[in-house]
Amino acid sequence: MSAAFPPVPLVIPCVDIQSGRAVRLFEGDPERETVYFESPLDAARHWASLGAGLLHLVDLDAATGRGENRGVIGQIVQELGVPVEVGGGIRDRESAEALLAAGVQRVVIGTAAVKTPELVSDLLAAHGPERLATIQPELAGD
């Protein structure tokens, strides 16, 4: 008789991208960052080399309205061949569809799911639930 193994949690490494670098923010403050890799592509390569089966990228510049990092996100998607989900600053259909067209597996809709729930409905209708991750607005609170 074989013993059952406990379920293995899915660990999804995250690469936060700000000003073209892989960073971590102190208490969410974009002015207080620690740079872990000068290149987000190198950060993604690091996680892929350790066996990551999925990468979560956050475009902090898009999230804060200070630009975007779609170019490097596209490089990561094209070079690594590891599924990638992206969040941060996806506030309209055009932004979501540009990322999906670049090969991103799934877009993550945060604040926009609460402020413009029709965006979620539109994206679900156009791309299906496997291409979209979001919060449920009724769970978001104030």
mmCIF file with all atom_site columns, C-alpha atoms in Angstrom:
data_model
loop_
_atom_site.group_PDB
_atom_site.id
_atom_site.type_symbol
_atom_site.label_atom_id
_atom_site.label_alt_id
_atom_site.label_comp_id
_atom_site.label_asym_id
_atom_site.label_entity_id
_atom_site.label_seq_id
_atom_site.pdbx_PDB_ins_code
_atom_site.Cartn_x
_atom_site.Cartn_y
_atom_site.Cartn_z
_atom_site.occupancy
_atom_site.B_iso_or_equiv
_atom_site.pdbx_formal_charge
_atom_site.auth_seq_id
_atom_site.auth_comp_id
_atom_site.auth_asym_id
_atom_site.auth_atom_id
_atom_site.pdbx_PDB_model_num
ATOM 1   C CA . MET A 1 1   ? 0.000   0.000  0.000   1.00 0.00 ? 1   MET A CA 1
ATOM 2   C CA . SER A 1 2   ? 1.464   3.340  -1.023  1.00 0.00 ? 2   SER A CA 1
ATOM 3   C CA . ALA A 1 3   ? 1.223   6.473  1.043   1.00 0.00 ? 3   ALA A CA 1
ATOM 4   C CA . ALA A 1 4   ? -0.412  9.506  -0.539  1.00 0.00 ? 4   ALA A CA 1
ATOM 5   C CA . PHE A 1 5   ? 1.742   12.566 -0.909  1.00 0.00 ? 5   PHE A CA 1
ATOM 6   C CA . PRO A 1 6   ? 0.384   15.901 0.299   1.00 0.00 ? 6   PRO A CA 1
ATOM 7   C CA . PRO A 1 7   ? -0.513  18.373 -2.451  1.00 0.00 ? 7   PRO A CA 1
ATOM 8   C CA . VAL A 1 8   ? 2.395   20.416 -3.700  1.00 0.00 ? 8   VAL A CA 1
ATOM 9   C CA . PRO A 1 9   ? 1.773   24.158 -3.721  1.00 0.00 ? 9   PRO A CA 1
ATOM 10  C CA . LEU A 1 10  ? 2.313   25.993 -6.977  1.00 0.00 ? 10  LEU A CA 1
ATOM 11  C CA . VAL A 1 11  ? 5.099   28.508 -6.486  1.00 0.00 ? 11  VAL A CA 1
ATOM 12  C CA . ILE A 1 12  ? 5.061   31.279 -9.082  1.00 0.00 ? 12  ILE A CA 1
ATOM 13  C CA . PRO A 1 13  ? 8.148   33.494 -9.073  1.00 0.00 ? 13  PRO A CA 1
ATOM 14  C CA . CYS A 1 14  ? 7.507   37.186 -9.587  1.00 0.00 ? 14  CYS A CA 1
ATOM 15  C CA . VAL A 1 15  ? 9.643   39.750 -11.372 1.00 0.00 ? 15  VAL A CA 1
ATOM 16  C CA . ASP A 1 16  ? 8.689   43.346 -10.598 1.00 0.00 ? 16  ASP A CA 1
ATOM 17  C CA . ILE A 1 17  ? 9.845   45.658 -13.392 1.00 0.00 ? 17  ILE A CA 1
ATOM 18  C CA . GLN A 1 18  ? 10.521  49.347 -12.828 1.00 0.00 ? 18  GLN A CA 1
ATOM 19  C CA . SER A 1 19  ? 12.568  51.619 -15.083 1.00 0.00 ? 19  SER A CA 1
ATOM 20  C CA . GLY A 1 20  ? 13.697  48.592 -17.066 1.00 0.00 ? 20  GLY A CA 1
ATOM 21  C CA . ARG A 1 21  ? 15.163  46.774 -14.041 1.00 0.00 ? 21  ARG A CA 1
ATOM 22  C CA . ALA A 1 22  ? 14.048  43.893 -11.808 1.00 0.00 ? 22  ALA A CA 1
ATOM 23  C CA . VAL A 1 23  ? 13.306  45.380 -8.401  1.00 0.00 ? 23  VAL A CA 1
ATOM 24  C CA . ARG A 1 24  ? 11.577  44.948 -5.071  1.00 0.00 ? 24  ARG A CA 1
ATOM 25  C CA . LEU A 1 25  ? 9.880   47.919 -3.483  1.00 0.00 ? 25  LEU A CA 1
ATOM 26  C CA . PHE A 1 26  ? 10.118  48.673 0.208   1.00 0.00 ? 26  PHE A CA 1
ATOM 27  C CA . GLU A 1 27  ? 6.575   48.881 1.582   1.00 0.00 ? 27  GLU A CA 1
ATOM 28  C CA . GLY A 1 28  ? 5.268   49.418 -1.952  1.00 0.00 ? 28  GLY A CA 1
ATOM 29  C CA . ASP A 1 29  ? 7.045   52.749 -2.331  1.00 0.00 ? 29  ASP A CA 1
ATOM 30  C CA . PRO A 1 30  ? 8.334   53.159 -5.916  1.00 0.00 ? 30  PRO A CA 1
ATOM 31  C CA . GLU A 1 31  ? 10.971  55.600 -4.656  1.00 0.00 ? 31  GLU A CA 1
ATOM 32  C CA . ARG A 1 32  ? 12.461  52.972 -2.300  1.00 0.00 ? 32  ARG A CA 1
ATOM 33  C CA . GLU A 1 33  ? 13.593  50.096 -4.465  1.00 0.00 ? 33  GLU A CA 1
ATOM 34  C CA . THR A 1 34  ? 16.200  47.380 -4.297  1.00 0.00 ? 34  THR A CA 1
ATOM 35  C CA . VAL A 1 35  ? 17.525  46.342 -7.701  1.00 0.00 ? 35  VAL A CA 1
ATOM 36  C CA . TYR A 1 36  ? 17.989  42.584 -7.903  1.00 0.00 ? 36  TYR A CA 1
ATOM 37  C CA . PHE A 1 37  ? 18.866  42.381 -11.586 1.00 0.00 ? 37  PHE A CA 1
ATOM 38  C CA . GLU A 1 38  ? 19.699  45.215 -13.956 1.00 0.00 ? 38  GLU A CA 1
ATOM 39  C CA . SER A 1 39  ? 17.854  43.231 -16.609 1.00 0.00 ? 39  SER A CA 1
ATOM 40  C CA . PRO A 1 40  ? 14.391  41.750 -16.003 1.00 0.00 ? 40  PRO A CA 1
ATOM 41  C CA . LEU A 1 41  ? 15.267  39.228 -18.725 1.00 0.00 ? 41  LEU A CA 1
ATOM 42  C CA . ASP A 1 42  ? 18.170  38.020 -16.569 1.00 0.00 ? 42  ASP A CA 1
ATOM 43  C CA . ALA A 1 43  ? 15.821  37.762 -13.580 1.00 0.00 ? 43  ALA A CA 1
ATOM 44  C CA . ALA A 1 44  ? 13.369  35.714 -15.635 1.00 0.00 ? 44  ALA A CA 1
ATOM 45  C CA . ARG A 1 45  ? 16.207  33.518 -16.923 1.00 0.00 ? 45  ARG A CA 1
ATOM 46  C CA . HIS A 1 46  ? 17.249  32.935 -13.308 1.00 0.00 ? 46  HIS A CA 1
ATOM 47  C CA . TRP A 1 47  ? 13.803  31.664 -12.315 1.00 0.00 ? 47  TRP A CA 1
ATOM 48  C CA . ALA A 1 48  ? 13.437  29.602 -15.486 1.00 0.00 ? 48  ALA A CA 1
ATOM 49  C CA . SER A 1 49  ? 16.817  27.973 -14.836 1.00 0.00 ? 49  SER A CA 1
ATOM 50  C CA . LEU A 1 50  ? 15.534  26.924 -11.417 1.00 0.00 ? 50  LEU A CA 1
ATOM 51  C CA . GLY A 1 51  ? 12.585  25.167 -13.035 1.00 0.00 ? 51  GLY A CA 1
ATOM 52  C CA . ALA A 1 52  ? 9.817   27.769 -12.869 1.00 0.00 ? 52  ALA A CA 1
ATOM 53  C CA . GLY A 1 53  ? 6.862   26.579 -14.913 1.00 0.00 ? 53  GLY A CA 1
ATOM 54  C CA . LEU A 1 54  ? 5.158   29.983 -14.851 1.00 0.00 ? 54  LEU A CA 1
ATOM 55  C CA . LEU A 1 55  ? 6.419   33.521 -14.279 1.00 0.00 ? 55  LEU A CA 1
ATOM 56  C CA . HIS A 1 56  ? 4.428   36.438 -12.879 1.00 0.00 ? 56  HIS A CA 1
ATOM 57  C CA . LEU A 1 57  ? 5.621   39.823 -14.130 1.00 0.00 ? 57  LEU A CA 1
ATOM 58  C CA . VAL A 1 58  ? 4.480   43.144 -12.690 1.00 0.00 ? 58  VAL A CA 1
ATOM 59  C CA . ASP A 1 59  ? 4.948   46.290 -14.739 1.00 0.00 ? 59  ASP A CA 1
ATOM 60  C CA . LEU A 1 60  ? 5.356   48.814 -11.937 1.00 0.00 ? 60  LEU A CA 1
ATOM 61  C CA . ASP A 1 61  ? 5.807   51.715 -14.350 1.00 0.00 ? 61  ASP A CA 1
ATOM 62  C CA . ALA A 1 62  ? 2.450   50.959 -15.991 1.00 0.00 ? 62  ALA A CA 1
ATOM 63  C CA . ALA A 1 63  ? 0.863   50.499 -12.560 1.00 0.00 ? 63  ALA A CA 1
ATOM 64  C CA . THR A 1 64  ? 2.061   53.916 -11.397 1.00 0.00 ? 64  THR A CA 1
ATOM 65  C CA . GLY A 1 65  ? 1.381   55.666 -14.706 1.00 0.00 ? 65  GLY A CA 1
ATOM 66  C CA . ARG A 1 66  ? 5.060   56.419 -15.296 1.00 0.00 ? 66  ARG A CA 1
ATOM 67  C CA . GLY A 1 67  ? 5.526   54.477 -18.534 1.00 0.00 ? 67  GLY A CA 1
ATOM 68  C CA . GLU A 1 68  ? 5.504   50.821 -19.455 1.00 0.00 ? 68  GLU A CA 1
ATOM 69  C CA . ASN A 1 69  ? 7.863   47.896 -19.998 1.00 0.00 ? 69  ASN A CA 1
ATOM 70  C CA . ARG A 1 70  ? 6.144   45.979 -22.802 1.00 0.00 ? 70  ARG A CA 1
ATOM 71  C CA . GLY A 1 71  ? 9.368   45.683 -24.794 1.00 0.00 ? 71  GLY A CA 1
ATOM 72  C CA . VAL A 1 72  ? 11.227  43.705 -22.142 1.00 0.00 ? 72  VAL A CA 1
ATOM 73  C CA . ILE A 1 73  ? 8.074   41.730 -21.328 1.00 0.00 ? 73  ILE A CA 1
ATOM 74  C CA . GLY A 1 74  ? 7.922   40.719 -24.996 1.00 0.00 ? 74  GLY A CA 1
ATOM 75  C CA . GLN A 1 75  ? 11.594  39.694 -24.873 1.00 0.00 ? 75  GLN A CA 1
ATOM 76  C CA . ILE A 1 76  ? 10.966  37.493 -21.848 1.00 0.00 ? 76  ILE A CA 1
ATOM 77  C CA . VAL A 1 77  ? 7.982   35.819 -23.496 1.00 0.00 ? 77  VAL A CA 1
ATOM 78  C CA . GLN A 1 78  ? 9.815   35.218 -26.769 1.00 0.00 ? 78  GLN A CA 1
ATOM 79  C CA . GLU A 1 79  ? 13.131  34.053 -25.358 1.00 0.00 ? 79  GLU A CA 1
ATOM 80  C CA . LEU A 1 80  ? 12.194  31.838 -22.444 1.00 0.00 ? 80  LEU A CA 1
ATOM 81  C CA . GLY A 1 81  ? 9.284   29.772 -23.663 1.00 0.00 ? 81  GLY A CA 1
ATOM 82  C CA . VAL A 1 82  ? 7.935   29.692 -20.096 1.00 0.00 ? 82  VAL A CA 1
ATOM 83  C CA . PRO A 1 83  ? 4.307   30.767 -19.673 1.00 0.00 ? 83  PRO A CA 1
ATOM 84  C CA . VAL A 1 84  ? 4.078   34.340 -18.400 1.00 0.00 ? 84  VAL A CA 1
ATOM 85  C CA . GLU A 1 85  ? 1.282   36.227 -16.706 1.00 0.00 ? 85  GLU A CA 1
ATOM 86  C CA . VAL A 1 86  ? 1.462   40.011 -16.428 1.00 0.00 ? 86  VAL A CA 1
ATOM 87  C CA . GLY A 1 87  ? -0.149  42.520 -14.103 1.00 0.00 ? 87  GLY A CA 1
ATOM 88  C CA . GLY A 1 88  ? 0.312   46.176 -13.418 1.00 0.00 ? 88  GLY A CA 1
ATOM 89  C CA . GLY A 1 89  ? -1.429  49.047 -15.129 1.00 0.00 ? 89  GLY A CA 1
ATOM 90  C CA . ILE A 1 90  ? -3.761  47.012 -17.316 1.00 0.00 ? 90  ILE A CA 1
ATOM 91  C CA . ARG A 1 91  ? -6.678  49.419 -17.284 1.00 0.00 ? 91  ARG A CA 1
ATOM 92  C CA . ASP A 1 92  ? -8.177  49.001 -20.749 1.00 0.00 ? 92  ASP A CA 1
ATOM 93  C CA . ARG A 1 93  ? -8.828  46.402 -23.401 1.00 0.00 ? 93  ARG A CA 1
ATOM 94  C CA . GLU A 1 94  ? -6.069  47.727 -25.667 1.00 0.00 ? 94  GLU A CA 1
ATOM 95  C CA . SER A 1 95  ? -3.391  47.218 -23.001 1.00 0.00 ? 95  SER A CA 1
ATOM 96  C CA . ALA A 1 96  ? -4.599  43.705 -22.237 1.00 0.00 ? 96  ALA A CA 1
ATOM 97  C CA . GLU A 1 97  ? -4.827  42.718 -25.873 1.00 0.00 ? 97  GLU A CA 1
ATOM 98  C CA . ALA A 1 98  ? -1.378  44.123 -26.686 1.00 0.00 ? 98  ALA A CA 1
ATOM 99  C CA . LEU A 1 99  ? 0.120   41.902 -23.993 1.00 0.00 ? 99  LEU A CA 1
ATOM 100 C CA . LEU A 1 100 ? -1.857  38.854 -25.116 1.00 0.00 ? 100 LEU A CA 1
ATOM 101 C CA . ALA A 1 101 ? -0.824  39.485 -28.726 1.00 0.00 ? 101 ALA A CA 1
ATOM 102 C CA . ALA A 1 102 ? 2.818   39.602 -27.574 1.00 0.00 ? 102 ALA A CA 1
ATOM 103 C CA . GLY A 1 103 ? 2.451   36.053 -26.277 1.00 0.00 ? 103 GLY A CA 1
ATOM 104 C CA . VAL A 1 104 ? 1.585   36.628 -22.640 1.00 0.00 ? 104 VAL A CA 1
ATOM 105 C CA . GLN A 1 105 ? -0.400  33.641 -21.389 1.00 0.00 ? 105 GLN A CA 1
ATOM 106 C CA . ARG A 1 106 ? -2.622  35.568 -18.983 1.00 0.00 ? 106 ARG A CA 1
ATOM 107 C CA . VAL A 1 107 ? -3.216  39.171 -17.976 1.00 0.00 ? 107 VAL A CA 1
ATOM 108 C CA . VAL A 1 108 ? -3.975  40.095 -14.385 1.00 0.00 ? 108 VAL A CA 1
ATOM 109 C CA . ILE A 1 109 ? -6.603  42.774 -13.880 1.00 0.00 ? 109 ILE A CA 1
ATOM 110 C CA . GLY A 1 110 ? -6.579  44.370 -10.434 1.00 0.00 ? 110 GLY A CA 1
ATOM 111 C CA . THR A 1 111 ? -7.961  47.828 -9.752  1.00 0.00 ? 111 THR A CA 1
ATOM 112 C CA . ALA A 1 112 ? -9.672  48.025 -13.157 1.00 0.00 ? 112 ALA A CA 1
ATOM 113 C CA . ALA A 1 113 ? -11.815 45.018 -12.212 1.00 0.00 ? 113 ALA A CA 1
ATOM 114 C CA . VAL A 1 114 ? -13.389 47.147 -9.503  1.00 0.00 ? 114 VAL A CA 1
ATOM 115 C CA . LYS A 1 115 ? -13.470 50.466 -11.324 1.00 0.00 ? 115 LYS A CA 1
ATOM 116 C CA . THR A 1 116 ? -14.541 49.139 -14.740 1.00 0.00 ? 116 THR A CA 1
ATOM 117 C CA . PRO A 1 117 ? -16.034 45.656 -14.315 1.00 0.00 ? 117 PRO A CA 1
ATOM 118 C CA . GLU A 1 118 ? -17.219 45.724 -17.926 1.00 0.00 ? 118 GLU A CA 1
ATOM 119 C CA . LEU A 1 119 ? -13.555 45.425 -18.933 1.00 0.00 ? 119 LEU A CA 1
ATOM 120 C CA . VAL A 1 120 ? -13.436 42.017 -17.268 1.00 0.00 ? 120 VAL A CA 1
ATOM 121 C CA . SER A 1 121 ? -16.660 40.970 -18.994 1.00 0.00 ? 121 SER A CA 1
ATOM 122 C CA . ASP A 1 122 ? -15.351 42.111 -22.382 1.00 0.00 ? 122 ASP A CA 1
ATOM 123 C CA . LEU A 1 123 ? -12.011 40.325 -21.956 1.00 0.00 ? 123 LEU A CA 1
ATOM 124 C CA . LEU A 1 124 ? -13.682 37.142 -20.747 1.00 0.00 ? 124 LEU A CA 1
ATOM 125 C CA . ALA A 1 125 ? -16.001 37.149 -23.756 1.00 0.00 ? 125 ALA A CA 1
ATOM 126 C CA . ALA A 1 126 ? -13.144 37.801 -26.183 1.00 0.00 ? 126 ALA A CA 1
ATOM 127 C CA . HIS A 1 127 ? -10.426 35.566 -24.724 1.00 0.00 ? 127 HIS A CA 1
ATOM 128 C CA . GLY A 1 128 ? -11.937 33.168 -22.185 1.00 0.00 ? 128 GLY A CA 1
ATOM 129 C CA . PRO A 1 129 ? -11.203 32.676 -18.493 1.00 0.00 ? 129 PRO A CA 1
ATOM 130 C CA . GLU A 1 130 ? -7.865  30.938 -19.050 1.00 0.00 ? 130 GLU A CA 1
ATOM 131 C CA . ARG A 1 131 ? -6.352  34.183 -20.386 1.00 0.00 ? 131 ARG A CA 1
ATOM 132 C CA . LEU A 1 132 ? -7.492  36.394 -17.513 1.00 0.00 ? 132 LEU A CA 1
ATOM 133 C CA . ALA A 1 133 ? -6.846  36.524 -13.787 1.00 0.00 ? 133 ALA A CA 1
ATOM 134 C CA . THR A 1 134 ? -8.684  39.029 -11.649 1.00 0.00 ? 134 THR A CA 1
ATOM 135 C CA . ILE A 1 135 ? -10.225 39.753 -8.317  1.00 0.00 ? 135 ILE A CA 1
ATOM 136 C CA . GLN A 1 136 ? -13.920 39.568 -7.693  1.00 0.00 ? 136 GLN A CA 1
ATOM 137 C CA . PRO A 1 137 ? -15.094 43.166 -7.163  1.00 0.00 ? 137 PRO A CA 1
ATOM 138 C CA . GLU A 1 138 ? -17.423 42.153 -4.343  1.00 0.00 ? 138 GLU A CA 1
ATOM 139 C CA . LEU A 1 139 ? -14.399 40.818 -2.439  1.00 0.00 ? 139 LEU A CA 1
ATOM 140 C CA . ALA A 1 140 ? -12.273 43.923 -2.963  1.00 0.00 ? 140 ALA A CA 1
ATOM 141 C CA . GLY A 1 141 ? -13.803 46.048 -0.225  1.00 0.00 ? 141 GLY A CA 1
ATOM 142 C CA . ASP A 1 142 ? -13.279 49.799 -0.169  1.00 0.00 ? 142 ASP A CA 1
#
